[in-house]
JSON list of C-alpha atoms in Angstrom, two decimals:
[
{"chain": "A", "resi": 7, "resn": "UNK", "atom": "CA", "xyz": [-15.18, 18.21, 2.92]},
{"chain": "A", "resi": 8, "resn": "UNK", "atom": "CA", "xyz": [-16.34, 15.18, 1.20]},
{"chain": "A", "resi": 9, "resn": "UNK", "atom": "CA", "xyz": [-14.78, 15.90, -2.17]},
{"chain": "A", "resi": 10, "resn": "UNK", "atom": "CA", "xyz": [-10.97, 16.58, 0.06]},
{"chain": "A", "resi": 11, "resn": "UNK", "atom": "CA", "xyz": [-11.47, 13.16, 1.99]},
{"chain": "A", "resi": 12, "resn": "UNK", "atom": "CA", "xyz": [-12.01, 11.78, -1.68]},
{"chain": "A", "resi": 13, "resn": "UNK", "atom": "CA", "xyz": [-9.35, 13.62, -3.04]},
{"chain": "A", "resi": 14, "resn": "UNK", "atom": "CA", "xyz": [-6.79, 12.74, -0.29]},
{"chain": "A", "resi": 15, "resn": "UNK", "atom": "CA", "xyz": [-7.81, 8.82, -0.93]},
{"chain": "A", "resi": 16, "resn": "UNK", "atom": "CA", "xyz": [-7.22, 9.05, -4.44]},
{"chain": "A", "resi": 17, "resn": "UNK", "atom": "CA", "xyz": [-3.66, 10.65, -4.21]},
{"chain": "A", "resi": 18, "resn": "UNK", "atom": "CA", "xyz": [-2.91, 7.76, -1.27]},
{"chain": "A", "resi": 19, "resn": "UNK", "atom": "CA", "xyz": [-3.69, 4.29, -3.16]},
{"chain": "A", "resi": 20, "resn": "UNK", "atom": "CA", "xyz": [-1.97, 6.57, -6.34]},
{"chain": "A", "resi": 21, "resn": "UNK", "atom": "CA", "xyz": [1.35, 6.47, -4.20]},
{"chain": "A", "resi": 22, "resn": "UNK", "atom": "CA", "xyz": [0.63, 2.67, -2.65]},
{"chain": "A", "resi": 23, "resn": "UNK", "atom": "CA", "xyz": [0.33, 1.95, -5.82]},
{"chain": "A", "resi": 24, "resn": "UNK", "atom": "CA", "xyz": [3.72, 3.95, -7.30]},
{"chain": "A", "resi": 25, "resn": "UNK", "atom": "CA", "xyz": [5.41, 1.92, -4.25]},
{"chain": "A", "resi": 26, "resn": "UNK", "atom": "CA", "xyz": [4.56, -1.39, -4.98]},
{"chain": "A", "resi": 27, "resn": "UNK", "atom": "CA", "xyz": [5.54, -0.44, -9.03]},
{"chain": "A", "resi": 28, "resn": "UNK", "atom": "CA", "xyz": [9.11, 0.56, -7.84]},
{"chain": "A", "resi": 29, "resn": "UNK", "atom": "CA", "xyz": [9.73, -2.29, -5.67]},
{"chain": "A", "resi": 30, "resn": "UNK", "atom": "CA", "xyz": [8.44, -4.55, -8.54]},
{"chain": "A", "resi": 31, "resn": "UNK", "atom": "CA", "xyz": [10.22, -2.29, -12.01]},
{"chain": "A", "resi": 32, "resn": "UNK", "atom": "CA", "xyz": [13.22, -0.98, -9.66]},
{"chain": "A", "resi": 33, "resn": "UNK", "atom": "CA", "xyz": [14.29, -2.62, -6.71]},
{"chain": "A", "resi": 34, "resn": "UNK", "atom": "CA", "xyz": [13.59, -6.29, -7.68]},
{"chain": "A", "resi": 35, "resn": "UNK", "atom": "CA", "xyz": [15.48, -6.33, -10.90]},
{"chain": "A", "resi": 36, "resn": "UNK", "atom": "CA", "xyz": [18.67, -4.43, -8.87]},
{"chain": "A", "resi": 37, "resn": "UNK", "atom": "CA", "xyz": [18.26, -7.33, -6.00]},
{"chain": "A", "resi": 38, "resn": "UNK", "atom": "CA", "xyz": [18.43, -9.75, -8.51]},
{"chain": "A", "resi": 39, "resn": "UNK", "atom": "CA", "xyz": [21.56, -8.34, -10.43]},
{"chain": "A", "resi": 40, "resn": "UNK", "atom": "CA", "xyz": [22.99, -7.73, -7.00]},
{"chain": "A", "resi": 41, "resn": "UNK", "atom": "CA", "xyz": [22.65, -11.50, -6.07]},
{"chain": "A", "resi": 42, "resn": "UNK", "atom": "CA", "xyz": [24.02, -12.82, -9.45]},
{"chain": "A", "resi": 43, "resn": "UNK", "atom": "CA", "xyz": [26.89, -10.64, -9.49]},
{"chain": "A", "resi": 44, "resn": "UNK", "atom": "CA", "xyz": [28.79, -12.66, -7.54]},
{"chain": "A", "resi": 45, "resn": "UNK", "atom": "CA", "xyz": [31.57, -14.01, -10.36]},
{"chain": "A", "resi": 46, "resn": "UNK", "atom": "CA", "xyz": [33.74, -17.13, -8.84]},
{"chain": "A", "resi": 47, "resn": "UNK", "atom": "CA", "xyz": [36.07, -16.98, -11.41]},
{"chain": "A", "resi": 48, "resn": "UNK", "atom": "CA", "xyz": [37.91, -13.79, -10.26]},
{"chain": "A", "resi": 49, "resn": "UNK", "atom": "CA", "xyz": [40.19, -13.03, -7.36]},
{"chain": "A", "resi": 50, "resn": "UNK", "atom": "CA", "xyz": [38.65, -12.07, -4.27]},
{"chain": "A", "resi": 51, "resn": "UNK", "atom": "CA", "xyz": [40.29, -8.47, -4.31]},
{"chain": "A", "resi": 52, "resn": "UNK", "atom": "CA", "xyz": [39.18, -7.57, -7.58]},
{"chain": "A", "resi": 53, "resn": "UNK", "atom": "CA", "xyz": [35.80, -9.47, -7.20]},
{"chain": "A", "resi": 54, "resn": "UNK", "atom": "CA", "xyz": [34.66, -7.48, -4.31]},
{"chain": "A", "resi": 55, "resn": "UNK", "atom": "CA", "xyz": [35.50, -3.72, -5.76]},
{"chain": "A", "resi": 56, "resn": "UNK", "atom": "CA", "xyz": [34.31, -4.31, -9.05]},
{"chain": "A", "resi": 57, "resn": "UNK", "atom": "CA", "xyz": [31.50, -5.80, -7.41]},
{"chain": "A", "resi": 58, "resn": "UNK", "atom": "CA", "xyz": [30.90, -2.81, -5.42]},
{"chain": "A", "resi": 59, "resn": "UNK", "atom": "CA", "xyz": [31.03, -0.41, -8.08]},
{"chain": "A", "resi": 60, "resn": "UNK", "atom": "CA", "xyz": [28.68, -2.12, -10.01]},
{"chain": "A", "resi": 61, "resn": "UNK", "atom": "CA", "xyz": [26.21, -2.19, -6.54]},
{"chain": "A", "resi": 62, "resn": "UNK", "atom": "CA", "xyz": [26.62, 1.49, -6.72]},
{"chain": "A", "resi": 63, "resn": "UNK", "atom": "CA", "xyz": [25.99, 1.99, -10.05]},
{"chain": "A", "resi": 64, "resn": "UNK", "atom": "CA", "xyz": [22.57, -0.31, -10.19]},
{"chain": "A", "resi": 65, "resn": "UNK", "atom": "CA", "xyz": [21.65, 1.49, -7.32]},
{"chain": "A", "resi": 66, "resn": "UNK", "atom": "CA", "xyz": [21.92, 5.04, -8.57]},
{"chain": "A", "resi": 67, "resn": "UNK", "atom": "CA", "xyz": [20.01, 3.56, -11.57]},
{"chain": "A", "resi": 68, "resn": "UNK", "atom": "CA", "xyz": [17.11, 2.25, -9.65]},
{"chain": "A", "resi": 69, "resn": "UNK", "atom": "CA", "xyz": [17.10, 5.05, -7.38]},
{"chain": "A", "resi": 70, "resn": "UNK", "atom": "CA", "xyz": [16.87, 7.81, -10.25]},
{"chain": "A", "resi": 71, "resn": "UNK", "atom": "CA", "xyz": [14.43, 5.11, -11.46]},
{"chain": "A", "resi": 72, "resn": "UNK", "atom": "CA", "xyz": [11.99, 5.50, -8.69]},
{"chain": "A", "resi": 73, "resn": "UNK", "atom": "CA", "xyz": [12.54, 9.08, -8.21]},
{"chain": "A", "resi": 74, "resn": "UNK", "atom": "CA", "xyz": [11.54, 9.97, -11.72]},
{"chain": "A", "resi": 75, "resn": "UNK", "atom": "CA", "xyz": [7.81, 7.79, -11.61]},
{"chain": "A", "resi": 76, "resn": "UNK", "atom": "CA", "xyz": [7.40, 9.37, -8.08]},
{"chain": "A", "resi": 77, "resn": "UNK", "atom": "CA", "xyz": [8.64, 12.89, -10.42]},
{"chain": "A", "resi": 78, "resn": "UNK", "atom": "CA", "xyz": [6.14, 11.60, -13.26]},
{"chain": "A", "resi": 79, "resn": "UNK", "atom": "CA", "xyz": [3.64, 10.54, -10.84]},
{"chain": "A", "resi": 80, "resn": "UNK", "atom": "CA", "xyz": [3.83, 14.38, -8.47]},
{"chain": "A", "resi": 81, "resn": "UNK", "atom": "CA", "xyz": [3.08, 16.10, -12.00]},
{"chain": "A", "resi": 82, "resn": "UNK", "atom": "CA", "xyz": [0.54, 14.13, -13.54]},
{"chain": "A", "resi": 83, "resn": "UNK", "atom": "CA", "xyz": [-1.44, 13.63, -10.06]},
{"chain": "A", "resi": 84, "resn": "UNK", "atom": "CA", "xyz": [-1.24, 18.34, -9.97]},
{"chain": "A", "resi": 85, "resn": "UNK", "atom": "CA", "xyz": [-1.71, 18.54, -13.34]},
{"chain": "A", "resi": 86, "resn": "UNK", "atom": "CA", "xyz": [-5.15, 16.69, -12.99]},
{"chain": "A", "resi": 87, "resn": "UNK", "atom": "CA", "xyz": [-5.92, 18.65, -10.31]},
{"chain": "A", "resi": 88, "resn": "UNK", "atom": "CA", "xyz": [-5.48, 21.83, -11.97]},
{"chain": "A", "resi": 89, "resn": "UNK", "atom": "CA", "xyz": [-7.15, 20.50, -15.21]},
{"chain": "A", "resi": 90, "resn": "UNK", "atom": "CA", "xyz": [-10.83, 19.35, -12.62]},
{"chain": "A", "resi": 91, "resn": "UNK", "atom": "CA", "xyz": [-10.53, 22.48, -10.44]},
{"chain": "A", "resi": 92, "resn": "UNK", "atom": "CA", "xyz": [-13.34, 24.25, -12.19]},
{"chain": "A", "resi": 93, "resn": "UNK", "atom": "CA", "xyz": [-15.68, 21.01, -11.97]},
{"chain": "A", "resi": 94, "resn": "UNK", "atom": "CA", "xyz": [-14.39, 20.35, -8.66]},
{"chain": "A", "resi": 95, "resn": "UNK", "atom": "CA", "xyz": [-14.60, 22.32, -5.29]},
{"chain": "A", "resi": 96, "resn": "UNK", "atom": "CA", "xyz": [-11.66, 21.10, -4.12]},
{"chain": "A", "resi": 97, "resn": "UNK", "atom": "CA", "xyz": [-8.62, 23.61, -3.20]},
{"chain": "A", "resi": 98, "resn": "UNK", "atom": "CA", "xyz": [-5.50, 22.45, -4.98]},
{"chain": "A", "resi": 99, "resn": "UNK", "atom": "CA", "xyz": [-3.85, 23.48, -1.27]},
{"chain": "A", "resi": 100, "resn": "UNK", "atom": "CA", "xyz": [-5.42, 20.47, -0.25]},
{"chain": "A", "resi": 101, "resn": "UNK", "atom": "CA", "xyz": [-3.95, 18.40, -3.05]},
{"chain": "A", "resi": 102, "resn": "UNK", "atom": "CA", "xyz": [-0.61, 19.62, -3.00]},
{"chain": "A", "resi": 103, "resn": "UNK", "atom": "CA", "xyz": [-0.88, 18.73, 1.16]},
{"chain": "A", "resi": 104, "resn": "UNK", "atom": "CA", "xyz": [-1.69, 14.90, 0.22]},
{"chain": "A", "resi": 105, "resn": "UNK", "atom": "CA", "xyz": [1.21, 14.47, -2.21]},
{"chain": "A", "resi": 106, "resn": "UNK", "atom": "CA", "xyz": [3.67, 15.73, 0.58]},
{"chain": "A", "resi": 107, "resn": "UNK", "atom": "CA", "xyz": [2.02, 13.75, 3.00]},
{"chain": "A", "resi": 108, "resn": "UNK", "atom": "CA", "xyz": [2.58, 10.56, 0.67]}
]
């Protein structure tokens, strides 16, 4: 029971830890190109679609972003898991249950 709590902590400051990497590698640099894309110079019609597009498109970058170190992340955090099962008693039930949890 010990070696699950342990396990369980592990996998949860892994996934704080993912979160604060994607706010800081994926969501920060789209905020910022969000905020500067504001170009004076056009008219306000054009300004504001192209504008939007662009928001869309940054965001389906930063969102596949994330998704793919939370992807990377899932993998390398059963992988591990499967690699220490024989040195560990821990079920990888109980694994898999913290990543879904996180």
């Amino acid at each position: 029971e010990l070696a699950e709590m342990l396990v369980r902590l592990r996998i949860t400051v892994k996934f704080n830890e993912l979160r604060g990497l994607v706010l800081k590698e994926c969501l920060t640099p789209l905020v910022r190109e969000i905020t500067q894309a504001d170009k004076p110079d056009q008219k306000e019609d054009s300004r504001l679609s192209s504008s939007l597009v662009e928001m869309i498109q940054l965001s389906s970058v930063a969102l596949s972003d994330g998704l793919q170190m939370a992807d990377d992340l899932i993998r390398a955090t059963l992988q591990q898991s499967q690699a220490t099962n024989t040195a560990a008693p821990v079920d990888s039930a109980v694994v898999k249950l913290a990543v879904q949890k996180n």
